[in-house]
Amino acid sequence: EVEKNKSMPKTMGGTTTVSTSPRKLTMVSEESVQELTSPKKKIRLGYISPDFTSNHPLAFLMQSVFGHHDKSYFSVHMYALSKDDECSEIRAIKEGSDHFTCLPAGGSPQELADRIKNDEIDILVDLCGYAGTSLVAQILSLRPAPVQISYMGFPGSTGAPYLDYMVCDRIVVPQSLRTHYTERLILMPHCYFVNSHKTCASHTLLETDEEKHKMREKYGLPKDAFVFCCLSRPDKIDPCTFQSWLQALFLVRNRGVHSVLWLLRSGPEMEANLRQIARSEFGLSDSALVFTDICPRDEHLSRLGCADLFLDTPAYNAHTLGCDTLFAGVPMVSLLRTTSLQDTSSDKDNYVNVKKVDTEKLPSRVGASLLIASGLDNMICPTMKIYEEMMIKCATRTEWYNSVRSKLKASRETSPLFDTRRWVKNFELSLKHISS
């Protein structure tokens, strides 16, 4: 049930929506925002996480977020459950916030909750969920703030009575699945997944063909090949999806297009097994698969520019890596089924889908949300058969592919996906509505 207002706000290019129950949505109206523009006192906004460290993607993604908050309206308090880390990401977070507190190690949940409560926080945002230490859940269960919001750390409903709201968007949590969420939903007008790439990753871009060729040579990639790429954790790759990739790779190579599949290595056994499948089931030579190791972040961001097409993993999409890839100017193809597996037979003739992967859960829908926010809706595929066809189309229709890649590169400056300030201002409208 949706409550519609005649005057819908243009909130930095979209409409921010807050649900007041799992099934009812209330739009933030232009009038309500204007009423809240002169607060009697600042809203004390807190963020808590164990991942404010240089080696976690959350700090990398959110480092420029907190500096965009309207400090005339919000007092921003950061609570770190990690050792003080003087990396560039944490320095940016500290500079962007009003207060940065490292909660004492060894403190009990009650002691830490009391420490937050003493700051009289109005709204506390949990950036961890069940993805890290259980200490965050223990602290929040003691209600250190009157309003508590789940965001970013855990891609799904927590089912926790102490979390009142969850930040998402209409793609990752569609209308048909909202009854499965215990939290009230803050529906961001574009992609819910924020990032700081425009301010912290521009220096990593490969700007010339010469830079790209040198990087390809460094990683054993053919200079003239079409490079299909998936540098996601190997445990995200399900057997059926891998067979789909090999099928498309086989067909592309059979059409005379030099192409390879570039994957992240997790060990010699994994590499040997995947090469064996490629040889025995598709007759692909060992040179068709190229493996690489984990590398430092800046190197990782740069080398993504060597790829021509990133292959999203349906079981669990590329989230941070999806942002990395699109910012590098590399198109991504992602599966988002339009019907549930129980209702569809559209893939039944495709031999690789005997054991299909569903895409109803939130982490399987993030890739589509990223693509829509970057203007590449046409790279979202409703079936694995169409996914394979998209792989083939990108590798064999050069003019069409080049137009897609050019559009993506041009969107860095204009798309909602990389507009951190726009994301923060839309989020603030929800916070103002909630606090009222």
mmCIF file of N, CA, C and O in Angstrom, residues 195-205 301 321-330 408-409 412-413 417-418:
data_model
loop_
_atom_site.group_PDB
_atom_site.id
_atom_site.type_symbol
_atom_site.label_atom_id
_atom_site.label_comp_id
_atom_site.label_asym_id
_atom_site.label_seq_id
_atom_site.Cartn_x
_atom_site.Cartn_y
_atom_site.Cartn_z
ATOM 1 N N ASN A 195 29.076 4.914 -2.620
ATOM 2 C CA ASN A 195 30.517 4.741 -2.830
ATOM 3 C C ASN A 195 31.184 6.105 -2.891
ATOM 4 O O ASN A 195 30.524 7.134 -3.021
ATOM 5 N N SER A 196 32.504 6.100 -2.805
ATOM 6 C CA SER A 196 33.298 7.335 -2.832
ATOM 7 C C SER A 196 34.284 7.348 -3.997
ATOM 8 O O SER A 196 35.311 8.043 -3.949
ATOM 9 N N HIS A 197 33.993 6.599 -5.023
ATOM 10 C CA HIS A 197 34.966 6.401 -6.100
ATOM 11 C C HIS A 197 35.396 7.696 -6.793
ATOM 12 O O HIS A 197 36.559 7.850 -7.175
ATOM 13 N N LYS A 198 34.468 8.608 -6.967
ATOM 14 C CA LYS A 198 34.805 9.808 -7.728
ATOM 15 C C LYS A 198 35.909 10.619 -7.045
ATOM 16 O O LYS A 198 36.722 11.262 -7.705
ATOM 17 N N THR A 199 35.946 10.576 -5.727
ATOM 18 C CA THR A 199 36.940 11.363 -5.003
ATOM 19 C C THR A 199 38.186 10.565 -4.641
ATOM 20 O O THR A 199 39.221 11.158 -4.330
ATOM 21 N N CYS A 200 38.117 9.242 -4.667
ATOM 22 C CA CYS A 200 39.271 8.485 -4.171
ATOM 23 C C CYS A 200 39.810 7.447 -5.146
ATOM 24 O O CYS A 200 40.797 6.770 -4.827
ATOM 25 N N ALA A 201 39.207 7.292 -6.309
ATOM 26 C CA ALA A 201 39.678 6.257 -7.234
ATOM 27 C C ALA A 201 40.020 6.783 -8.624
ATOM 28 O O ALA A 201 40.481 6.023 -9.468
ATOM 29 N N SER A 202 39.833 8.066 -8.873
ATOM 30 C CA SER A 202 40.079 8.608 -10.215
ATOM 31 C C SER A 202 41.530 8.435 -10.648
ATOM 32 O O SER A 202 41.820 8.254 -11.838
ATOM 33 N N HIS A 203 42.451 8.485 -9.683
ATOM 34 C CA HIS A 203 43.868 8.379 -10.021
ATOM 35 C C HIS A 203 44.262 6.984 -10.491
ATOM 36 O O HIS A 203 45.358 6.785 -11.000
ATOM 37 N N THR A 204 43.381 6.007 -10.321
ATOM 38 C CA THR A 204 43.706 4.627 -10.698
ATOM 39 C C THR A 204 43.290 4.284 -12.124
ATOM 40 O O THR A 204 43.601 3.200 -12.621
ATOM 41 N N LEU A 205 42.571 5.171 -12.796
ATOM 42 C CA LEU A 205 42.022 4.858 -14.113
ATOM 43 C C LEU A 205 43.125 4.736 -15.164
ATOM 44 O O LEU A 205 44.087 5.508 -15.164
ATOM 45 N N LEU A 301 42.126 -1.671 -8.649
ATOM 46 C CA LEU A 301 41.261 -0.737 -9.366
ATOM 47 C C LEU A 301 41.802 -0.448 -10.763
ATOM 48 O O LEU A 301 41.038 -0.324 -11.719
ATOM 49 N N LEU A 321 32.885 -4.572 -5.726
ATOM 50 C CA LEU A 321 33.580 -4.856 -6.983
ATOM 51 C C LEU A 321 32.766 -4.386 -8.186
ATOM 52 O O LEU A 321 33.325 -3.978 -9.206
ATOM 53 N N GLY A 322 31.441 -4.432 -8.072
ATOM 54 C CA GLY A 322 30.604 -3.903 -9.148
ATOM 55 C C GLY A 322 30.823 -2.410 -9.337
ATOM 56 O O GLY A 322 30.939 -1.923 -10.472
ATOM 57 N N CYS A 323 30.902 -1.666 -8.220
ATOM 58 C CA CYS A 323 31.207 -0.235 -8.303
ATOM 59 C C CYS A 323 32.593 -0.010 -8.888
ATOM 60 O O CYS A 323 32.787 0.864 -9.741
ATOM 61 N N ASP A 324 33.564 -0.801 -8.410
ATOM 62 C CA ASP A 324 34.931 -0.690 -8.929
ATOM 63 C C ASP A 324 34.952 -0.848 -10.450
ATOM 64 O O ASP A 324 35.592 -0.080 -11.174
ATOM 65 N N THR A 325 34.262 -1.873 -10.917
ATOM 66 C CA THR A 325 34.262 -2.213 -12.338
ATOM 67 C C THR A 325 33.622 -1.123 -13.186
ATOM 68 O O THR A 325 34.180 -0.696 -14.208
ATOM 69 N N LEU A 326 32.452 -0.677 -12.779
ATOM 70 C CA LEU A 326 31.739 0.339 -13.558
ATOM 71 C C LEU A 326 32.491 1.661 -13.547
ATOM 72 O O LEU A 326 32.516 2.375 -14.557
ATOM 73 N N PHE A 327 33.125 1.998 -12.426
ATOM 74 C CA PHE A 327 33.905 3.224 -12.385
ATOM 75 C C PHE A 327 35.118 3.125 -13.302
ATOM 76 O O PHE A 327 35.555 4.117 -13.891
ATOM 77 N N ALA A 328 35.672 1.927 -13.443
ATOM 78 C CA ALA A 328 36.801 1.710 -14.347
ATOM 79 C C ALA A 328 36.388 1.803 -15.808
ATOM 80 O O ALA A 328 37.238 1.749 -16.707
ATOM 81 N N GLY A 329 35.077 1.933 -16.070
ATOM 82 C CA GLY A 329 34.589 2.043 -17.441
ATOM 83 C C GLY A 329 34.398 0.712 -18.129
ATOM 84 O O GLY A 329 34.335 0.652 -19.357
ATOM 85 N N VAL A 330 34.275 -0.353 -17.325
ATOM 86 C CA VAL A 330 34.090 -1.700 -17.874
ATOM 87 C C VAL A 330 32.626 -2.104 -17.711
ATOM 88 O O VAL A 330 32.128 -2.189 -16.585
ATOM 89 N N LEU A 408 29.156 4.433 -20.664
ATOM 90 C CA LEU A 408 29.494 4.179 -19.263
ATOM 91 C C LEU A 408 30.581 5.141 -18.787
ATOM 92 O O LEU A 408 30.470 5.719 -17.696
ATOM 93 N N LYS A 409 31.616 5.319 -19.577
ATOM 94 C CA LYS A 409 32.700 6.215 -19.175
ATOM 95 C C LYS A 409 32.201 7.648 -19.020
ATOM 96 O O LYS A 409 32.601 8.362 -18.096
ATOM 97 N N ARG A 412 30.407 8.700 -15.586
ATOM 98 C CA ARG A 412 31.099 8.860 -14.292
ATOM 99 C C ARG A 412 30.740 10.185 -13.628
ATOM 100 O O ARG A 412 30.608 10.262 -12.411
ATOM 101 N N GLU A 413 30.625 11.237 -14.434
ATOM 102 C CA GLU A 413 30.388 12.562 -13.878
ATOM 103 C C GLU A 413 28.907 12.876 -13.686
ATOM 104 O O GLU A 413 28.570 13.831 -12.995
ATOM 105 N N LEU A 417 24.957 6.848 -9.592
ATOM 106 C CA LEU A 417 25.767 5.841 -8.920
ATOM 107 C C LEU A 417 27.013 6.425 -8.285
ATOM 108 O O LEU A 417 27.410 6.030 -7.190
ATOM 109 N N PHE A 418 27.651 7.389 -8.943
ATOM 110 C CA PHE A 418 28.899 7.943 -8.433
ATOM 111 C C PHE A 418 28.743 9.350 -7.858
ATOM 112 O O PHE A 418 29.736 10.030 -7.616
#
